PDB file of C-alpha atoms in Angstrom:
ATOM      1  CA  MET A   1     -20.024 151.432 103.538  1.00 89.00           C
ATOM      2  CA  GLY A   2     -16.751 154.209 104.651  1.00 92.00           C
ATOM      3  CA  VAL A   3     -15.825 151.004 106.402  1.00 91.00           C
ATOM      4  CA  ALA A   4     -11.156 151.696 105.920  1.00 92.00           C
ATOM      5  CA  PRO A   5      -9.529 149.708 104.124  1.00 90.00           C
ATOM      6  CA  ASP A   6      -7.083 149.032 106.780  1.00 84.00           C
ATOM      7  CA  ARG A   7      -9.898 147.841 108.891  1.00 83.00           C
ATOM      8  CA  ILE A   8     -10.695 144.917 106.573  1.00 88.00           C
ATOM      9  CA  VAL A   9      -8.718 141.253 107.223  1.00 87.00           C
ATOM     10  CA  VAL A  10     -10.718 138.495 105.450  1.00 86.00           C
ATOM     11  CA  LEU A  11     -10.224 135.519 107.109  1.00 89.00           C
ATOM     12  CA  PRO A  12      -9.939 132.076 104.883  1.00 89.00           C
ATOM     13  CA  PRO A  13     -11.412 128.615 106.065  1.00 92.00           C
ATOM     14  CA  MET A  14      -9.915 126.836 108.283  1.00 95.00           C
ATOM     15  CA  VAL A  15      -8.844 122.873 109.092  1.00 95.00           C
ATOM     16  CA  ALA A  16      -7.356 121.266 111.801  1.00 94.00           C
ATOM     17  CA  MET A  17      -4.870 118.944 110.287  1.00 94.00           C
ATOM     18  CA  PRO A  18      -4.509 115.714 110.860  1.00 92.00           C
ATOM     19  CA  ALA A  19      -2.875 114.079 114.333  1.00 85.00           C
ATOM     20  CA  ALA A  20      -1.971 111.455 112.464  1.00 83.00           C
ATOM     21  CA  THR A  21      -0.438 109.874 109.389  1.00 85.00           C
ATOM     22  CA  ILE A  22      -1.769 106.498 107.746  1.00 92.00           C
ATOM     23  CA  SER A  23      -0.818 105.322 104.973  1.00 95.00           C
ATOM     24  CA  GLN A  24      -2.452 104.528 101.906  1.00 96.00           C
ATOM     25  CA  GLU A  25      -2.097 100.515 102.424  1.00 96.00           C
ATOM     26  CA  ASP A  26      -3.155 100.723 105.599  1.00 97.00           C
ATOM     27  CA  ALA A  27      -6.077 102.888 105.323  1.00 97.00           C
ATOM     28  CA  ARG A  28      -6.833 100.666 102.446  1.00 97.00           C
ATOM     29  CA  ARG A  29      -6.772  97.963 104.481  1.00 97.00           C
ATOM     30  CA  SER A  30      -8.644  99.018 107.370  1.00 96.00           C
ATOM     31  CA  LEU A  31     -11.350 100.104 104.939  1.00 96.00           C
ATOM     32  CA  ASP A  32     -11.706  97.026 102.867  1.00 96.00           C
ATOM     33  CA  LEU A  33     -10.206  98.902  99.900  1.00 97.00           C
ATOM     34  CA  PRO A  34      -8.702  97.273  96.345  1.00 95.00           C
ATOM     35  CA  ARG A  35      -5.300  97.908  97.214  1.00 92.00           C
ATOM     36  CA  HIS A  36      -3.832  99.269  94.078  1.00 93.00           C
ATOM     37  CA  VAL A  37      -6.308 100.814  91.872  1.00 96.00           C
ATOM     38  CA  PRO A  38      -6.023 104.487  91.262  1.00 97.00           C
ATOM     39  CA  MET A  39      -9.027 105.868  93.679  1.00 98.00           C
ATOM     40  CA  VAL A  40     -11.058 108.772  93.715  1.00 98.00           C
ATOM     41  CA  VAL A  41     -12.567 110.076  96.744  1.00 98.00           C
ATOM     42  CA  CYS A  42     -15.390 113.189  96.962  1.00 97.00           C
ATOM     43  CA  VAL A  43     -17.138 113.978 100.779  1.00 96.00           C
ATOM     44  CA  SER A  44     -20.227 116.089 100.927  1.00 94.00           C
ATOM     45  CA  ARG A  45     -23.635 115.423 101.374  1.00 90.00           C
ATOM     46  CA  PHE A  46     -26.506 114.057  98.782  1.00 92.00           C
ATOM     47  CA  SER A  47     -28.878 117.439  99.748  1.00 84.00           C
ATOM     48  CA  GLY A  48     -32.056 118.065  97.099  1.00 71.00           C
ATOM     49  CA  ARG A  49     -31.813 121.800  94.979  1.00 66.00           C
ATOM     50  CA  ARG A  50     -31.616 124.720  97.110  1.00 65.00           C
ATOM     51  CA  THR A  51     -34.071 127.402  98.034  1.00 65.00           C
ATOM     52  CA  ASP A  52     -32.619 129.811  95.640  1.00 67.00           C
ATOM     53  CA  GLY A  53     -33.669 127.533  92.827  1.00 65.00           C
ATOM     54  CA  ARG A  54     -29.973 126.066  91.911  1.00 66.00           C
ATOM     55  CA  PRO A  55     -28.414 121.759  92.099  1.00 67.00           C
ATOM     56  CA  GLY A  56     -28.442 120.705  95.912  1.00 79.00           C
ATOM     57  CA  LYS A  57     -24.791 118.554  96.361  1.00 88.00           C
ATOM     58  CA  THR A  58     -26.537 116.150  95.109  1.00 91.00           C
ATOM     59  CA  GLU A  59     -26.236 117.582  91.527  1.00 92.00           C
ATOM     60  CA  GLY A  60     -22.002 117.601  92.396  1.00 92.00           C
ATOM     61  CA  VAL A  61     -22.113 113.845  93.633  1.00 95.00           C
ATOM     62  CA  LEU A  62     -24.074 113.021  89.785  1.00 96.00           C
ATOM     63  CA  GLU A  63     -21.778 114.623  88.002  1.00 96.00           C
ATOM     64  CA  LEU A  64     -18.723 112.382  89.692  1.00 97.00           C
ATOM     65  CA  VAL A  65     -20.949 109.859  89.158  1.00 97.00           C
ATOM     66  CA  ARG A  66     -20.327 109.655  85.844  1.00 97.00           C
ATOM     67  CA  SER A  67     -17.717 111.322  84.870  1.00 97.00           C
ATOM     68  CA  MET A  68     -16.362 107.726  86.078  1.00 97.00           C
ATOM     69  CA  ALA A  69     -17.197 105.510  82.665  1.00 94.00           C
ATOM     70  CA  GLU A  70     -14.951 108.928  81.205  1.00 93.00           C
ATOM     71  CA  VAL A  71     -11.983 107.960  83.714  1.00 94.00           C
ATOM     72  CA  PRO A  72      -9.320 105.271  83.516  1.00 91.00           C
ATOM     73  CA  GLN A  73     -11.343 102.075  83.278  1.00 91.00           C
ATOM     74  CA  ASN A  74      -9.442 100.773  86.160  1.00 94.00           C
ATOM     75  CA  ALA A  75     -10.385 103.705  88.757  1.00 97.00           C
ATOM     76  CA  VAL A  76     -12.514 103.065  91.705  1.00 98.00           C
ATOM     77  CA  CYS A  77     -14.540 106.080  93.169  1.00 98.00           C
ATOM     78  CA  VAL A  78     -14.947 106.329  96.982  1.00 98.00           C
ATOM     79  CA  ILE A  79     -18.323 108.284  98.335  1.00 98.00           C
ATOM     80  CA  VAL A  80     -18.308 109.108 101.204  1.00 98.00           C
ATOM     81  CA  GLY A  81     -21.871 110.959 103.002  1.00 95.00           C
ATOM     82  CA  ASP A  82     -25.484 110.864 102.741  1.00 95.00           C
ATOM     83  CA  GLY A  83     -28.887 112.240 102.270  1.00 93.00           C
ATOM     84  CA  GLU A  84     -32.352 112.743 100.673  1.00 91.00           C
ATOM     85  CA  GLY A  85     -30.315 112.539  96.527  1.00 92.00           C
ATOM     86  CA  ARG A  86     -28.808 109.346  97.701  1.00 94.00           C
ATOM     87  CA  ALA A  87     -31.812 107.042  95.404  1.00 95.00           C
ATOM     88  CA  GLU A  88     -30.728 109.077  92.667  1.00 94.00           C
ATOM     89  CA  VAL A  89     -27.145 108.265  92.953  1.00 96.00           C
ATOM     90  CA  GLU A  90     -27.998 105.091  93.177  1.00 97.00           C
ATOM     91  CA  ALA A  91     -30.142 104.799  90.241  1.00 97.00           C
ATOM     92  CA  GLU A  92     -27.382 106.572  87.883  1.00 97.00           C
ATOM     93  CA  ARG A  93     -25.205 104.477  89.284  1.00 97.00           C
ATOM     94  CA  SER A  94     -26.709 101.414  88.055  1.00 97.00           C
ATOM     95  CA  ARG A  95     -27.857 103.201  84.918  1.00 97.00           C
ATOM     96  CA  LEU A  96     -24.449 103.943  83.512  1.00 97.00           C
ATOM     97  CA  GLY A  97     -23.098 100.081  85.693  1.00 97.00           C
ATOM     98  CA  LEU A  98     -20.407 100.946  87.251  1.00 97.00           C
ATOM     99  CA  ALA A  99     -21.826  99.358  90.476  1.00 95.00           C
ATOM    100  CA  GLU A 100     -18.401  98.028  91.001  1.00 94.00           C
ATOM    101  CA  ARG A 101     -16.702 101.262  90.773  1.00 97.00           C
ATOM    102  CA  VAL A 102     -18.468 103.791  92.590  1.00 98.00           C
ATOM    103  CA  ARG A 103     -19.030 102.414  95.887  1.00 97.00           C
ATOM    104  CA  LEU A 104     -21.259 104.565  98.480  1.00 97.00           C
ATOM    105  CA  ALA A 105     -19.390 104.360 102.021  1.00 97.00           C
ATOM    106  CA  GLY A 106     -22.776 106.302 103.252  1.00 96.00           C
ATOM    107  CA  ALA A 107     -22.495 109.218 106.508  1.00 95.00           C
ATOM    108  CA  VAL A 108     -19.480 107.902 108.475  1.00 95.00           C
ATOM    109  CA  PRO A 109     -18.075 109.520 112.303  1.00 93.00           C
ATOM    110  CA  ASN A 110     -15.349 112.422 111.123  1.00 89.00           C
ATOM    111  CA  SER A 111     -13.058 111.118 113.294  1.00 87.00           C
ATOM    112  CA  ASP A 112     -12.798 108.634 110.932  1.00 91.00           C
ATOM    113  CA  ILE A 113     -12.903 110.460 107.497  1.00 94.00           C
ATOM    114  CA  HIS A 114      -9.255 111.042 106.985  1.00 94.00           C
ATOM    115  CA  ALA A 115      -8.897 107.156 106.766  1.00 96.00           C
ATOM    116  CA  TYR A 116     -11.135 108.295 103.652  1.00 97.00           C
ATOM    117  CA  TYR A 117      -8.474 110.566 102.566  1.00 97.00           C
ATOM    118  CA  ALA A 118      -4.885 108.373 103.537  1.00 97.00           C
ATOM    119  CA  ALA A 119      -6.911 106.223 101.373  1.00 97.00           C
ATOM    120  CA  SER A 120      -7.098 108.102  98.036  1.00 97.00           C
ATOM    121  CA  ASP A 121      -5.080 108.952  94.924  1.00 98.00           C
ATOM    122  CA  VAL A 122      -7.278 112.500  94.036  1.00 98.00           C
ATOM    123  CA  PHE A 123     -10.862 113.983  96.277  1.00 98.00           C
ATOM    124  CA  ALA A 124     -12.331 115.549  92.653  1.00 98.00           C
ATOM    125  CA  TYR A 125     -15.242 117.601  93.749  1.00 96.00           C
ATOM    126  CA  PRO A 126     -16.855 119.373  90.458  1.00 94.00           C
ATOM    127  CA  TYR A 127     -19.912 120.978  92.308  1.00 85.00           C
ATOM    128  CA  ASP A 128     -20.073 124.966  91.032  1.00 86.00           C
ATOM    129  CA  LEU A 129     -21.441 127.141  93.789  1.00 84.00           C
ATOM    130  CA  ASP A 130     -19.338 129.360  94.966  1.00 87.00           C
ATOM    131  CA  ARG A 131     -19.386 128.456  98.726  1.00 83.00           C
ATOM    132  CA  PRO A 132     -16.160 128.067 100.914  1.00 80.00           C
ATOM    133  CA  TRP A 133     -16.027 124.179 101.255  1.00 82.00           C
ATOM    134  CA  LEU A 134     -14.151 121.931 103.979  1.00 93.00           C
ATOM    135  CA  SER A 135     -13.903 118.585 102.825  1.00 95.00           C
ATOM    136  CA  GLY A 136     -11.284 120.108 100.182  1.00 95.00           C
ATOM    137  CA  LEU A 137      -9.143 121.390 102.368  1.00 96.00           C
ATOM    138  CA  GLU A 138      -9.265 118.494 104.645  1.00 96.00           C
ATOM    139  CA  ALA A 139      -7.864 116.257 101.457  1.00 97.00           C
ATOM    140  CA  GLN A 140      -4.646 118.743 100.978  1.00 97.00           C
ATOM    141  CA  ALA A 141      -4.393 118.567 104.937  1.00 97.00           C
ATOM    142  CA  SER A 142      -4.567 114.502 104.399  1.00 96.00           C
ATOM    143  CA  GLY A 143      -2.084 114.765 101.434  1.00 97.00           C
ATOM    144  CA  ARG A 144      -3.960 114.059  98.165  1.00 98.00           C
ATOM    145  CA  PRO A 145      -4.534 116.740  96.151  1.00 98.00           C
ATOM    146  CA  VAL A 146      -7.978 118.043  94.621  1.00 98.00           C
ATOM    147  CA  VAL A 147     -10.168 118.158  91.220  1.00 98.00           C
ATOM    148  CA  THR A 148     -13.295 121.147  91.298  1.00 97.00           C
ATOM    149  CA  MET A 149     -14.326 123.230  89.529  1.00 96.00           C
ATOM    150  CA  ARG A 150     -13.062 126.817  88.980  1.00 96.00           C
ATOM    151  CA  THR A 151     -14.719 129.412  91.501  1.00 95.00           C
ATOM    152  CA  GLY A 152     -13.911 132.227  94.108  1.00 94.00           C
ATOM    153  CA  SER A 153     -14.098 129.944  97.096  1.00 93.00           C
ATOM    154  CA  ALA A 154     -11.539 127.232  95.108  1.00 95.00           C
ATOM    155  CA  GLU A 155      -9.681 129.597  93.783  1.00 95.00           C
ATOM    156  CA  THR A 156      -8.783 130.688  97.651  1.00 94.00           C
ATOM    157  CA  THR A 157      -8.334 127.292  99.124  1.00 95.00           C
ATOM    158  CA  VAL A 158      -6.647 125.659  96.079  1.00 97.00           C
ATOM    159  CA  ASP A 159      -3.357 126.382  94.580  1.00 97.00           C
ATOM    160  CA  ASP A 160      -4.442 125.776  90.966  1.00 97.00           C
ATOM    161  CA  GLY A 161      -1.511 123.336  89.420  1.00 97.00           C
ATOM    162  CA  ARG A 162       0.408 122.947  92.894  1.00 98.00           C
ATOM    163  CA  THR A 163      -2.286 121.501  95.365  1.00 98.00           C
ATOM    164  CA  GLY A 164      -5.083 120.662  92.803  1.00 98.00           C
ATOM    165  CA  LEU A 165      -6.084 121.052  89.872  1.00 98.00           C
ATOM    166  CA  LEU A 166      -9.281 123.852  89.249  1.00 98.00           C
ATOM    167  CA  ALA A 167     -11.699 123.363  86.185  1.00 98.00           C
ATOM    168  CA  ALA A 168     -14.060 125.379  83.917  1.00 97.00           C
ATOM    169  CA  ASN A 169     -16.241 123.168  82.374  1.00 96.00           C
ATOM    170  CA  GLY A 170     -17.150 119.147  83.023  1.00 95.00           C
ATOM    171  CA  ASP A 171     -15.545 118.125  80.098  1.00 96.00           C
ATOM    172  CA  GLU A 172     -12.318 119.538  81.857  1.00 97.00           C
ATOM    173  CA  PHE A 173     -12.942 118.769  85.018  1.00 97.00           C
ATOM    174  CA  ARG A 174     -12.851 115.186  83.413  1.00 97.00           C
ATOM    175  CA  ALA A 175      -9.878 115.603  81.817  1.00 97.00           C
ATOM    176  CA  GLN A 176      -8.574 116.579  84.658  1.00 97.00           C
ATOM    177  CA  LEU A 177      -8.901 114.017  86.495  1.00 98.00           C
ATOM    178  CA  SER A 178      -8.715 111.177  84.177  1.00 97.00           C
ATOM    179  CA  GLU A 179      -4.294 112.716  84.070  1.00 96.00           C
ATOM    180  CA  LEU A 180      -3.695 112.701  87.470  1.00 96.00           C
ATOM    181  CA  LEU A 181      -5.715 108.643  87.937  1.00 96.00           C
ATOM    182  CA  GLY A 182      -3.103 108.109  85.448  1.00 95.00           C
ATOM    183  CA  ASN A 183      -0.130 109.682  86.844  1.00 95.00           C
ATOM    184  CA  ARG A 184       0.775 108.771  90.220  1.00 93.00           C
ATOM    185  CA  ALA A 185       3.974 110.084  90.496  1.00 96.00           C
ATOM    186  CA  ARG A 186       2.204 113.671  89.456  1.00 97.00           C
ATOM    187  CA  CYS A 187      -0.716 113.108  93.027  1.00 96.00           C
ATOM    188  CA  GLU A 188       1.725 112.312  94.701  1.00 96.00           C
ATOM    189  CA  ALA A 189       4.021 115.456  94.679  1.00 98.00           C
ATOM    190  CA  MET A 190       0.639 117.427  94.247  1.00 98.00           C
ATOM    191  CA  GLY A 191      -0.251 115.735  97.756  1.00 97.00           C
ATOM    192  CA  ARG A 192       2.960 116.340  99.412  1.00 97.00           C
ATOM    193  CA  THR A 193       2.722 120.301  97.930  1.00 98.00           C
ATOM    194  CA  ALA A 194      -0.733 120.758  98.959  1.00 98.00           C
ATOM    195  CA  ARG A 195      -0.257 119.453 102.569  1.00 97.00           C
ATOM    196  CA  GLU A 196       2.889 121.973 103.743  1.00 97.00           C
ATOM    197  CA  TYR A 197      -0.099 124.162 101.914  1.00 97.00           C
ATOM    198  CA  VAL A 198      -2.556 123.960 104.280  1.00 97.00           C
ATOM    199  CA  ALA A 199      -0.473 124.036 107.111  1.00 97.00           C
ATOM    200  CA  SER A 200       0.873 127.310 106.434  1.00 96.00           C
ATOM    201  CA  HIS A 201      -1.890 129.068 105.002  1.00 95.00           C
ATOM    202  CA  HIS A 202      -5.312 127.435 106.175  1.00 96.00           C
ATOM    203  CA  SER A 203      -4.397 125.170 109.564  1.00 96.00           C
ATOM    204  CA  ARG A 204      -5.504 125.821 112.561  1.00 95.00           C
ATOM    205  CA  GLU A 205      -2.585 127.115 114.341  1.00 95.00           C
ATOM    206  CA  VAL A 206      -2.012 129.900 111.205  1.00 95.00           C
ATOM    207  CA  ARG A 207      -5.734 131.326 111.460  1.00 95.00           C
ATOM    208  CA  VAL A 208      -5.423 131.490 116.297  1.00 95.00           C
ATOM    209  CA  ARG A 209      -1.439 132.872 114.725  1.00 94.00           C
ATOM    210  CA  GLN A 210      -3.691 135.509 113.379  1.00 92.00           C
ATOM    211  CA  LEU A 211      -6.509 136.167 115.520  1.00 92.00           C
ATOM    212  CA  GLU A 212      -3.963 136.671 118.675  1.00 93.00           C
ATOM    213  CA  SER A 213      -2.429 139.618 116.559  1.00 91.00           C
ATOM    214  CA  LEU A 214      -4.964 141.528 115.270  1.00 88.00           C
ATOM    215  CA  LEU A 215      -6.335 141.346 118.853  1.00 89.00           C
ATOM    216  CA  GLU A 216      -3.041 142.459 120.157  1.00 87.00           C
ATOM    217  CA  GLU A 217      -2.939 145.447 117.342  1.00 82.00           C
ATOM    218  CA  GLN A 218      -6.417 146.236 119.146  1.00 76.00           C
ATOM    219  CA  ARG A 219      -5.012 146.655 122.114  1.00 76.00           C
ATOM    220  CA  GLU A 220      -2.245 148.859 121.404  1.00 67.00           C
TER     221      GLU A 220
END
């Protein structure tokens, strides 16, 4: 289009850092969740198929439910969200006999969402549509590693191998999720790095400073 490259600035998605930290034990107690088991959390709408024919977010949730049949047997998954696809998710959970291991929290106020991240060991969402989404960044801001599919958007918001793991396909996703759920020490180390990563690259404060700097350059 003839626009000079030095006039283009990319500002990746941003999230607010949690106002206060909450321990995993306190978070699980407050949410009435099991205290001493590996736990994965997912936050998503249960939306149906898109107008362009691509799978909706419910399909990603269904893939996560199916993945729980192949991870450590004591692991629990908490899925936060709701929508038109809930009945489909409930049916798949029942078909696989995972009613005790996959818990549907329903929709919760955004102000409460960080308690669910804090209660978990890892955030996971096998959704491969290449669009920016904030729940993965929110989880990292809460000190939790992310396991998701490798897309351009995911590569922009997850430091692969340091703050999370990006999978090329479903088999790799399940293997990576199993590995992290079986290695709490690695989860904790990646979670600390994840929080630092978001604070340095994707926090609201960082993005505000970038915008202010751009405006100052325009005045000059």
